[in-house]
Amino acid sequence: MKKESPPHHLDVKAFAQAATALAGQNPLSEYERLIHETKGFGADNKLSWSARGELRTDATGAAQVWLHLKVEVKLPLLCQRCMTPVEIAVFGTRSFRFVATEEEADAEDADSEEDVLALKADFSLADLIEDEVLMDLPLIALHEVCPVAVKLATADPGFEEAALQKRQPFSVLAQLKKDKSD
C-alpha cells in the first residue's frame, strides 16, 4: 500500500498479523529533528521509506512480531572541513522484533542481533523512521573532495610582532638588578 506520510499511530501487532506493507515519500519538513540537523535546508527533499510487518515463529513455537524498515534520503549538511554545504545520502535497512514489555525489550536487546522494541498500542512509525535516519548520520559530514580550497593553517599577521613587543616578565627583574649595581 502506498502512503505519503508514515502513520503516527500504528498497531504493530495487527500490522504484522496481516503481513501488511506500507511505503511512501514525504518531505523532510515533516521531521522536526531532521530539519534541525540540516539547519532548515532541504525542507523539500524527499524521504523515501517502506515498512513491512511479519509474524515469525521462534524455536518454542511462539509467534513473534517483526517490522522491517527501509529509509532513504539525501540530507544537506555542513562540511566540517570546508564549511560549505554537502549532500549526504542516508540509506538504512533494519529489522525490529517486538516483545510485550519495556523490561523484556531491555533484557533481550543486549543479547539479540536484531533491535528489540516493546509493543505499544500507540506506536509511531514516523518517529521510528526519524530515529533511524538520525542514527545513520555520519559523525562528521565531509565532502570526499571539497569544492573549495581548504585553508589548513591560520595566522594572525600581527601576532608575532605583538609577541616580540610584549614585555618579558623577567626583564623587569633584570632591570632592578642592573639599577642596584649602578
Short mmCIF file of N, CA and C in Angstrom, two decimals:
data_model
loop_
_atom_site.label_atom_id
_atom_site.label_comp_id
_atom_site.label_asym_id
_atom_site.label_seq_id
_atom_site.Cartn_x
_atom_site.Cartn_y
_atom_site.Cartn_z
N MET A 1 0.85 -1.18 0.00
CA MET A 1 0.00 0.00 0.00
C MET A 1 0.89 1.24 0.00
N LYS A 2 0.60 2.20 -0.88
CA LYS A 2 1.34 3.46 -0.97
C LYS A 2 0.73 4.47 -0.02
N LYS A 3 1.57 5.24 0.61
CA LYS A 3 1.12 6.24 1.56
C LYS A 3 2.14 7.36 1.52
N GLU A 4 1.70 8.62 1.57
CA GLU A 4 2.64 9.74 1.54
C GLU A 4 3.45 9.82 2.82
N SER A 5 2.77 9.94 3.95
CA SER A 5 3.44 10.09 5.24
C SER A 5 3.26 8.83 6.07
N PRO A 6 4.29 8.49 6.87
CA PRO A 6 4.14 7.31 7.73
C PRO A 6 3.16 7.58 8.85
N PRO A 7 2.46 6.57 9.30
CA PRO A 7 1.48 6.78 10.36
C PRO A 7 2.14 7.11 11.70
N HIS A 8 1.49 7.98 12.45
CA HIS A 8 1.95 8.31 13.80
C HIS A 8 1.34 7.36 14.81
N HIS A 9 0.33 6.61 14.39
CA HIS A 9 -0.34 5.65 15.28
C HIS A 9 -0.48 4.34 14.50
N LEU A 10 0.30 3.36 14.89
CA LEU A 10 0.29 2.08 14.17
C LEU A 10 0.17 0.95 15.18
N ASP A 11 -0.79 0.06 14.94
CA ASP A 11 -0.92 -1.15 15.75
C ASP A 11 0.03 -2.17 15.11
N VAL A 12 1.24 -2.27 15.66
CA VAL A 12 2.29 -3.10 15.07
C VAL A 12 1.88 -4.57 15.03
N LYS A 13 1.22 -5.03 16.07
CA LYS A 13 0.83 -6.44 16.12
C LYS A 13 -0.16 -6.77 15.00
N ALA A 14 -1.18 -5.93 14.80
CA ALA A 14 -2.15 -6.15 13.72
C ALA A 14 -1.47 -6.00 12.36
N PHE A 15 -0.54 -5.07 12.26
CA PHE A 15 0.23 -4.83 11.03
C PHE A 15 1.01 -6.10 10.66
N ALA A 16 1.64 -6.72 11.65
CA ALA A 16 2.41 -7.94 11.41
C ALA A 16 1.50 -9.13 11.14
N GLN A 17 0.40 -9.26 11.87
CA GLN A 17 -0.53 -10.38 11.67
C GLN A 17 -1.12 -10.36 10.26
N ALA A 18 -1.35 -9.16 9.73
CA ALA A 18 -1.90 -9.04 8.38
C ALA A 18 -0.81 -9.08 7.31
N ALA A 19 0.45 -9.17 7.75
CA ALA A 19 1.60 -9.15 6.83
C ALA A 19 1.49 -7.98 5.86
N THR A 20 1.18 -6.83 6.41
CA THR A 20 0.96 -5.62 5.63
C THR A 20 2.28 -4.93 5.30
N ALA A 21 2.26 -4.19 4.20
CA ALA A 21 3.41 -3.37 3.82
C ALA A 21 2.92 -1.97 3.51
N LEU A 22 3.69 -0.99 3.92
CA LEU A 22 3.42 0.41 3.62
C LEU A 22 4.67 1.01 3.03
N ALA A 23 4.50 2.00 2.16
CA ALA A 23 5.65 2.71 1.59
C ALA A 23 5.20 4.11 1.25
N GLY A 24 6.15 5.00 1.21
CA GLY A 24 5.81 6.37 0.87
C GLY A 24 7.02 7.25 0.74
N GLN A 25 6.74 8.49 0.43
CA GLN A 25 7.75 9.53 0.29
C GLN A 25 7.15 10.80 0.85
N ASN A 26 7.87 11.46 1.70
CA ASN A 26 7.36 12.72 2.22
C ASN A 26 8.52 13.68 2.45
N PRO A 27 8.22 14.98 2.50
CA PRO A 27 9.29 15.98 2.62
C PRO A 27 9.94 15.99 4.01
N LEU A 28 11.21 16.38 4.02
CA LEU A 28 11.94 16.49 5.28
C LEU A 28 11.26 17.43 6.26
N SER A 29 10.53 18.39 5.74
CA SER A 29 9.87 19.38 6.60
C SER A 29 8.92 18.72 7.61
N GLU A 30 8.53 17.47 7.37
CA GLU A 30 7.65 16.76 8.30
C GLU A 30 8.41 16.13 9.47
N TYR A 31 9.73 16.23 9.46
CA TYR A 31 10.56 15.63 10.50
C TYR A 31 11.33 16.73 11.23
N GLU A 32 10.82 17.12 12.37
CA GLU A 32 11.36 18.27 13.11
C GLU A 32 12.84 18.11 13.47
N ARG A 33 13.23 16.94 13.95
CA ARG A 33 14.63 16.75 14.36
C ARG A 33 15.58 16.71 13.17
N LEU A 34 15.13 16.16 12.03
CA LEU A 34 15.98 16.15 10.84
C LEU A 34 16.15 17.56 10.29
N ILE A 35 15.10 18.35 10.30
CA ILE A 35 15.19 19.74 9.84
C ILE A 35 16.14 20.51 10.74
N HIS A 36 16.12 20.21 12.02
CA HIS A 36 17.06 20.86 12.95
C HIS A 36 18.50 20.50 12.58
N GLU A 37 18.75 19.25 12.23
CA GLU A 37 20.10 18.81 11.83
C GLU A 37 20.57 19.50 10.56
N THR A 38 19.65 19.78 9.65
CA THR A 38 20.01 20.40 8.37
C THR A 38 19.95 21.92 8.43
N LYS A 39 19.70 22.45 9.62
CA LYS A 39 19.60 23.91 9.83
C LYS A 39 18.52 24.52 8.94
N GLY A 40 17.48 23.74 8.64
CA GLY A 40 16.35 24.22 7.86
C GLY A 40 16.51 24.06 6.36
N PHE A 41 17.67 23.65 5.91
CA PHE A 41 17.88 23.47 4.47
C PHE A 41 17.31 22.13 4.01
N GLY A 42 16.93 22.05 2.77
CA GLY A 42 16.44 20.80 2.20
C GLY A 42 15.06 20.38 2.67
N ALA A 43 14.26 21.33 3.12
CA ALA A 43 12.93 21.00 3.63
C ALA A 43 12.08 20.29 2.58
N ASP A 44 12.35 20.52 1.29
CA ASP A 44 11.58 19.88 0.23
C ASP A 44 12.18 18.54 -0.22
N ASN A 45 13.38 18.19 0.27
CA ASN A 45 13.97 16.89 -0.07
C ASN A 45 13.02 15.79 0.37
N LYS A 46 12.93 14.75 -0.42
CA LYS A 46 12.01 13.65 -0.12
C LYS A 46 12.71 12.54 0.66
N LEU A 47 12.05 12.08 1.70
CA LEU A 47 12.49 10.93 2.46
C LEU A 47 11.63 9.76 2.01
N SER A 48 12.25 8.75 1.44
CA SER A 48 11.54 7.54 0.99
C SER A 48 11.63 6.49 2.08
N TRP A 49 10.53 5.81 2.32
CA TRP A 49 10.50 4.80 3.36
C TRP A 49 9.58 3.65 2.97
N SER A 50 9.85 2.50 3.54
CA SER A 50 8.93 1.37 3.40
C SER A 50 8.99 0.55 4.68
N ALA A 51 7.86 -0.01 5.04
CA ALA A 51 7.76 -0.83 6.25
C ALA A 51 6.93 -2.06 5.92
N ARG A 52 7.36 -3.18 6.47
CA ARG A 52 6.65 -4.43 6.24
C ARG A 52 6.54 -5.18 7.56
N GLY A 53 5.35 -5.64 7.87
CA GLY A 53 5.13 -6.40 9.09
C GLY A 53 5.18 -7.89 8.81
N GLU A 54 5.58 -8.65 9.83
CA GLU A 54 5.71 -10.09 9.65
C GLU A 54 5.56 -10.78 11.00
N LEU A 55 4.92 -11.94 11.00
CA LEU A 55 4.90 -12.82 12.17
C LEU A 55 5.85 -13.97 11.88
N ARG A 56 6.76 -14.23 12.80
CA ARG A 56 7.69 -15.37 12.68
C ARG A 56 7.49 -16.26 13.89
N THR A 57 7.71 -17.52 13.69
CA THR A 57 7.62 -18.47 14.78
C THR A 57 9.02 -18.72 15.31
N ASP A 58 9.20 -18.60 16.65
CA ASP A 58 10.52 -18.85 17.24
C ASP A 58 10.71 -20.34 17.51
N ALA A 59 11.82 -20.70 18.12
CA ALA A 59 12.16 -22.11 18.37
C ALA A 59 11.15 -22.80 19.28
N THR A 60 10.46 -22.04 20.12
CA THR A 60 9.48 -22.63 21.03
C THR A 60 8.09 -22.73 20.40
N GLY A 61 7.94 -22.19 19.20
CA GLY A 61 6.66 -22.22 18.51
C GLY A 61 5.80 -20.99 18.74
N ALA A 62 6.33 -20.03 19.50
CA ALA A 62 5.58 -18.80 19.78
C ALA A 62 5.72 -17.82 18.61
N ALA A 63 4.66 -17.09 18.34
CA ALA A 63 4.68 -16.10 17.25
C ALA A 63 5.39 -14.83 17.72
N GLN A 64 6.28 -14.34 16.89
CA GLN A 64 7.00 -13.09 17.18
C GLN A 64 6.60 -12.03 16.16
N VAL A 65 6.43 -10.82 16.64
CA VAL A 65 6.05 -9.70 15.79
C VAL A 65 7.33 -9.02 15.30
N TRP A 66 7.41 -8.85 13.98
CA TRP A 66 8.58 -8.20 13.36
C TRP A 66 8.11 -7.04 12.48
N LEU A 67 8.98 -6.04 12.39
CA LEU A 67 8.77 -4.91 11.50
C LEU A 67 10.08 -4.68 10.76
N HIS A 68 10.02 -4.65 9.43
CA HIS A 68 11.21 -4.43 8.60
C HIS A 68 11.09 -3.03 7.99
N LEU A 69 12.12 -2.23 8.17
CA LEU A 69 12.07 -0.83 7.76
C LEU A 69 13.22 -0.50 6.82
N LYS A 70 12.92 0.27 5.78
CA LYS A 70 13.94 0.80 4.86
C LYS A 70 13.70 2.29 4.73
N VAL A 71 14.78 3.06 4.78
CA VAL A 71 14.69 4.51 4.60
C VAL A 71 15.80 4.97 3.67
N GLU A 72 15.52 6.05 2.94
CA GLU A 72 16.50 6.63 2.03
C GLU A 72 16.21 8.12 1.91
N VAL A 73 17.27 8.93 2.07
CA VAL A 73 17.11 10.38 1.99
C VAL A 73 18.47 11.02 1.72
N LYS A 74 18.45 12.19 1.12
CA LYS A 74 19.67 13.00 0.96
C LYS A 74 19.50 14.23 1.84
N LEU A 75 20.44 14.39 2.76
CA LEU A 75 20.37 15.49 3.72
C LEU A 75 21.45 16.53 3.43
N PRO A 76 21.07 17.80 3.33
CA PRO A 76 22.07 18.85 3.16
C PRO A 76 22.67 19.22 4.52
N LEU A 77 23.92 18.86 4.71
CA LEU A 77 24.62 19.16 5.96
C LEU A 77 25.78 20.10 5.66
N LEU A 78 26.51 20.50 6.68
CA LEU A 78 27.64 21.41 6.52
C LEU A 78 28.93 20.62 6.62
N CYS A 79 29.74 20.69 5.56
CA CYS A 79 31.04 20.00 5.55
C CYS A 79 31.92 20.63 6.64
N GLN A 80 32.46 19.80 7.50
CA GLN A 80 33.25 20.30 8.61
C GLN A 80 34.69 20.62 8.22
N ARG A 81 35.05 20.34 6.97
CA ARG A 81 36.39 20.66 6.51
C ARG A 81 36.40 22.01 5.80
N CYS A 82 35.45 22.21 4.87
CA CYS A 82 35.46 23.45 4.08
C CYS A 82 34.33 24.40 4.45
N MET A 83 33.42 23.94 5.33
CA MET A 83 32.30 24.74 5.82
C MET A 83 31.33 25.18 4.71
N THR A 84 31.19 24.35 3.68
CA THR A 84 30.20 24.59 2.63
C THR A 84 29.20 23.43 2.67
N PRO A 85 28.02 23.60 2.06
CA PRO A 85 27.01 22.52 2.10
C PRO A 85 27.49 21.25 1.39
N VAL A 86 27.12 20.12 1.96
CA VAL A 86 27.40 18.82 1.36
C VAL A 86 26.13 17.99 1.50
N GLU A 87 25.76 17.29 0.44
CA GLU A 87 24.57 16.45 0.48
C GLU A 87 25.00 15.03 0.85
N ILE A 88 24.48 14.56 1.97
CA ILE A 88 24.82 13.23 2.49
C ILE A 88 23.65 12.29 2.23
N ALA A 89 23.93 11.20 1.52
CA ALA A 89 22.91 10.19 1.27
C ALA A 89 22.87 9.22 2.45
N VAL A 90 21.68 9.02 2.97
CA VAL A 90 21.49 8.10 4.10
C VAL A 90 20.56 6.99 3.63
N PHE A 91 21.06 5.74 3.74
CA PHE A 91 20.28 4.56 3.41
C PHE A 91 20.27 3.68 4.66
N GLY A 92 19.12 3.23 5.05
CA GLY A 92 19.06 2.36 6.22
C GLY A 92 18.08 1.24 6.02
N THR A 93 18.47 0.05 6.46
CA THR A 93 17.59 -1.12 6.46
C THR A 93 17.75 -1.77 7.81
N ARG A 94 16.66 -1.92 8.50
CA ARG A 94 16.74 -2.50 9.84
C ARG A 94 15.48 -3.29 10.13
N SER A 95 15.65 -4.36 10.91
CA SER A 95 14.52 -5.18 11.34
C SER A 95 14.38 -5.07 12.85
N PHE A 96 13.14 -5.03 13.29
CA PHE A 96 12.82 -4.89 14.71
C PHE A 96 11.92 -6.04 15.13
N ARG A 97 12.25 -6.61 16.27
CA ARG A 97 11.40 -7.64 16.87
C ARG A 97 10.71 -7.00 18.06
N PHE A 98 9.43 -7.26 18.19
CA PHE A 98 8.65 -6.65 19.27
C PHE A 98 8.33 -7.67 20.34
N VAL A 99 8.41 -7.21 21.59
CA VAL A 99 8.08 -8.04 22.75
C VAL A 99 7.02 -7.30 23.57
N ALA A 100 6.49 -7.96 24.58
CA ALA A 100 5.34 -7.43 25.32
C ALA A 100 5.64 -6.18 26.16
N THR A 101 6.79 -6.11 26.83
CA THR A 101 7.04 -5.01 27.77
C THR A 101 8.40 -4.35 27.53
N GLU A 102 8.55 -3.15 28.10
CA GLU A 102 9.84 -2.43 28.03
C GLU A 102 10.93 -3.22 28.76
N GLU A 103 10.59 -3.82 29.89
CA GLU A 103 11.55 -4.59 30.67
C GLU A 103 12.09 -5.76 29.85
N GLU A 104 11.18 -6.45 29.18
CA GLU A 104 11.57 -7.58 28.33
C GLU A 104 12.43 -7.10 27.17
N ALA A 105 12.08 -5.97 26.58
CA ALA A 105 12.86 -5.40 25.48
C ALA A 105 14.27 -5.04 25.95
N ASP A 106 14.38 -4.41 27.11
CA ASP A 106 15.70 -4.05 27.66
C ASP A 106 16.54 -5.29 27.92
N ALA A 107 15.92 -6.32 28.47
CA ALA A 107 16.65 -7.54 28.80
C ALA A 107 17.13 -8.29 27.55
N GLU A 108 16.31 -8.30 26.52
CA GLU A 108 16.64 -9.08 25.31
C GLU A 108 17.48 -8.31 24.29
N ASP A 109 17.39 -7.00 24.30
CA ASP A 109 18.05 -6.20 23.27
C ASP A 109 19.57 -6.37 23.29
N ALA A 110 20.17 -6.44 24.46
CA ALA A 110 21.63 -6.55 24.55
C ALA A 110 22.15 -7.86 23.98
N ASP A 111 21.36 -8.92 24.09
CA ASP A 111 21.81 -10.24 23.64
C ASP A 111 21.33 -10.60 22.24
N SER A 112 20.58 -9.71 21.58
CA SER A 112 20.00 -10.02 20.27
C SER A 112 20.73 -9.29 19.15
N GLU A 113 20.80 -9.95 18.02
CA GLU A 113 21.37 -9.31 16.84
C GLU A 113 20.43 -8.23 16.30
N GLU A 114 19.14 -8.49 16.40
CA GLU A 114 18.15 -7.52 15.93
C GLU A 114 17.84 -6.53 17.04
N ASP A 115 17.20 -5.43 16.67
CA ASP A 115 16.73 -4.47 17.66
C ASP A 115 15.43 -4.99 18.24
N VAL A 116 15.29 -4.88 19.55
CA VAL A 116 14.10 -5.36 20.23
C VAL A 116 13.37 -4.16 20.84
N LEU A 117 12.10 -4.02 20.49
CA LEU A 117 11.27 -2.93 20.99
C LEU A 117 10.05 -3.49 21.69
N ALA A 118 9.45 -2.66 22.53
CA ALA A 118 8.23 -3.06 23.23
C ALA A 118 7.01 -2.73 22.39
N LEU A 119 6.04 -3.64 22.40
CA LEU A 119 4.77 -3.39 21.72
C LEU A 119 4.03 -2.30 22.47
N LYS A 120 3.55 -1.32 21.74
CA LYS A 120 2.76 -0.24 22.33
C LYS A 120 1.49 -0.11 21.52
N ALA A 121 0.43 0.25 22.18
CA ALA A 121 -0.84 0.44 21.48
C ALA A 121 -0.77 1.64 20.54
N ASP A 122 0.10 2.59 20.87
CA ASP A 122 0.19 3.84 20.11
C ASP A 122 1.61 4.03 19.58
N PHE A 123 2.04 3.15 18.68
CA PHE A 123 3.39 3.18 18.14
C PHE A 123 3.47 4.15 16.96
N SER A 124 4.52 4.98 16.92
CA SER A 124 4.69 5.97 15.85
C SER A 124 5.75 5.49 14.86
N LEU A 125 5.31 5.09 13.69
CA LEU A 125 6.24 4.69 12.63
C LEU A 125 7.04 5.91 12.17
N ALA A 126 6.43 7.08 12.15
CA ALA A 126 7.13 8.30 11.75
C ALA A 126 8.32 8.59 12.67
N ASP A 127 8.12 8.42 13.97
CA ASP A 127 9.22 8.65 14.92
C ASP A 127 10.33 7.62 14.74
N LEU A 128 9.95 6.37 14.48
CA LEU A 128 10.96 5.33 14.26
C LEU A 128 11.79 5.64 13.01
N ILE A 129 11.13 6.08 11.95
CA ILE A 129 11.84 6.44 10.72
C ILE A 129 12.83 7.57 11.00
N GLU A 130 12.38 8.60 11.70
CA GLU A 130 13.26 9.72 12.02
C GLU A 130 14.43 9.28 12.90
N ASP A 131 14.16 8.44 13.87
CA ASP A 131 15.23 7.92 14.74
C ASP A 131 16.28 7.18 13.92
N GLU A 132 15.83 6.34 13.00
CA GLU A 132 16.77 5.55 12.20
C GLU A 132 17.65 6.44 11.31
N VAL A 133 17.07 7.46 10.71
CA VAL A 133 17.87 8.37 9.88
C VAL A 133 18.89 9.11 10.75
N LEU A 134 18.47 9.59 11.91
CA LEU A 134 19.39 10.29 12.80
C LEU A 134 20.54 9.39 13.24
N MET A 135 20.25 8.12 13.52
CA MET A 135 21.31 7.21 13.94
C MET A 135 22.25 6.83 12.79
N ASP A 136 21.77 6.94 11.56
CA ASP A 136 22.61 6.60 10.41
C ASP A 136 23.42 7.79 9.87
N LEU A 137 23.25 8.97 10.48
CA LEU A 137 24.02 10.13 10.04
C LEU A 137 25.50 9.92 10.36
N PRO A 138 26.38 10.43 9.51
CA PRO A 138 27.81 10.33 9.84
C PRO A 138 28.13 11.22 11.04
N LEU A 139 29.16 10.85 11.79
CA LEU A 139 29.56 11.67 12.93
C LEU A 139 30.00 13.05 12.47
N ILE A 140 30.72 13.07 11.34
CA ILE A 140 31.20 14.33 10.78
C ILE A 140 30.87 14.33 9.30
N ALA A 141 30.15 15.37 8.85
CA ALA A 141 29.81 15.47 7.44
C ALA A 141 31.01 16.06 6.68
N LEU A 142 31.43 15.37 5.64
CA LEU A 142 32.57 15.83 4.83
C LEU A 142 32.33 15.54 3.36
N HIS A 143 32.82 16.44 2.49
CA HIS A 143 32.89 16.12 1.07
C HIS A 143 34.00 15.09 0.88
N GLU A 144 33.87 14.25 -0.14
CA GLU A 144 35.00 13.39 -0.47
C GLU A 144 36.14 14.25 -0.97
N VAL A 145 35.81 15.22 -1.84
CA VAL A 145 36.76 16.22 -2.30
C VAL A 145 36.05 17.56 -2.18
N CYS A 146 36.56 18.44 -1.36
CA CYS A 146 35.91 19.72 -1.13
C CYS A 146 35.93 20.57 -2.39
N PRO A 147 34.84 21.29 -2.68
CA PRO A 147 34.75 22.09 -3.89
C PRO A 147 35.56 23.39 -3.82
N VAL A 148 36.02 23.75 -2.65
CA VAL A 148 36.84 24.96 -2.49
C VAL A 148 38.14 24.57 -1.81
N ALA A 149 39.14 25.42 -2.00
CA ALA A 149 40.43 25.17 -1.35
C ALA A 149 40.24 25.26 0.16
N VAL A 150 40.79 24.29 0.85
CA VAL A 150 40.63 24.25 2.30
C VAL A 150 41.83 24.91 2.94
N LYS A 151 41.57 25.91 3.77
CA LYS A 151 42.62 26.61 4.48
C LYS A 151 42.99 25.77 5.68
N LEU A 152 44.21 25.22 5.68
CA LEU A 152 44.62 24.31 6.73
C LEU A 152 45.43 24.98 7.83
N ALA A 153 45.83 26.23 7.61
CA ALA A 153 46.61 26.94 8.62
C ALA A 153 45.98 28.30 8.86
N THR A 154 46.13 28.76 10.06
CA THR A 154 45.64 30.10 10.38
C THR A 154 46.79 30.89 10.97
N ALA A 155 46.77 32.17 10.74
CA ALA A 155 47.81 33.03 11.29
C ALA A 155 47.23 34.41 11.46
N ASP A 156 47.60 35.03 12.53
CA ASP A 156 47.23 36.41 12.79
C ASP A 156 48.45 37.23 12.43
N PRO A 157 48.35 38.08 11.39
CA PRO A 157 49.54 38.79 10.92
C PRO A 157 50.24 39.61 12.02
N GLY A 158 49.53 40.13 12.96
CA GLY A 158 50.16 40.95 13.99
C GLY A 158 50.57 40.18 15.23
N PHE A 159 50.36 38.87 15.25
CA PHE A 159 50.62 38.08 16.45
C PHE A 159 52.10 38.06 16.82
N GLU A 160 52.97 37.72 15.84
CA GLU A 160 54.40 37.62 16.15
C GLU A 160 54.99 38.96 16.53
N GLU A 161 54.57 40.02 15.85
CA GLU A 161 55.07 41.36 16.18
C GLU A 161 54.65 41.75 17.59
N ALA A 162 53.42 41.46 17.95
CA ALA A 162 52.94 41.78 19.29
C ALA A 162 53.68 40.96 20.34
N ALA A 163 54.00 39.71 20.02
CA ALA A 163 54.73 38.86 20.97
C ALA A 163 56.12 39.40 21.21
N LEU A 164 56.76 39.92 20.17
CA LEU A 164 58.10 40.48 20.34
C LEU A 164 58.07 41.75 21.18
N GLN A 165 57.03 42.53 21.00
CA GLN A 165 56.92 43.79 21.73
C GLN A 165 56.40 43.59 23.15
N LYS A 166 55.84 42.44 23.40
CA LYS A 166 55.28 42.17 24.72
C LYS A 166 56.40 42.21 25.75
N ARG A 167 56.15 42.85 26.85
CA ARG A 167 57.14 42.99 27.90
C ARG A 167 57.40 41.61 28.52
N GLN A 168 58.65 41.26 28.65
CA GLN A 168 59.03 39.99 29.24
C GLN A 168 59.01 40.13 30.76
N PRO A 169 58.42 39.18 31.50
CA PRO A 169 58.27 39.33 32.95
C PRO A 169 59.60 39.42 33.71
N PHE A 170 60.62 38.73 33.22
CA PHE A 170 61.89 38.75 33.95
C PHE A 170 62.78 39.93 33.56
N SER A 171 62.38 40.63 32.51
CA SER A 171 63.18 41.81 32.13
C SER A 171 63.06 42.89 33.19
N VAL A 172 61.93 42.95 33.88
CA VAL A 172 61.76 43.93 34.97
C VAL A 172 62.74 43.61 36.09
N LEU A 173 62.89 42.32 36.42
CA LEU A 173 63.84 41.91 37.46
C LEU A 173 65.27 42.22 37.05
N ALA A 174 65.57 41.96 35.80
CA ALA A 174 66.92 42.25 35.29
C ALA A 174 67.21 43.74 35.39
N GLN A 175 66.19 44.54 35.09
CA GLN A 175 66.37 45.99 35.17
C GLN A 175 66.61 46.42 36.63
N LEU A 176 65.89 45.83 37.58
CA LEU A 176 66.06 46.15 39.00
C LEU A 176 67.47 45.76 39.47
N LYS A 177 67.95 44.61 39.03
CA LYS A 177 69.28 44.16 39.41
C LYS A 177 70.33 45.09 38.84
N LYS A 178 70.12 45.56 37.63
CA LYS A 178 71.05 46.46 36.95
C LYS A 178 71.06 47.80 37.69
N ASP A 179 69.87 48.29 38.07
CA ASP A 179 69.80 49.58 38.78
C ASP A 179 70.46 49.49 40.14
N LYS A 180 70.42 48.37 40.84
CA LYS A 180 71.04 48.20 42.14
C LYS A 180 72.56 48.21 42.04
N SER A 181 73.06 47.62 40.97
CA SER A 181 74.51 47.55 40.82
C SER A 181 75.10 48.88 40.41
N ASP A 182 74.33 49.79 39.88
CA ASP A 182 74.86 51.10 39.46
C ASP A 182 75.04 51.97 40.61
#
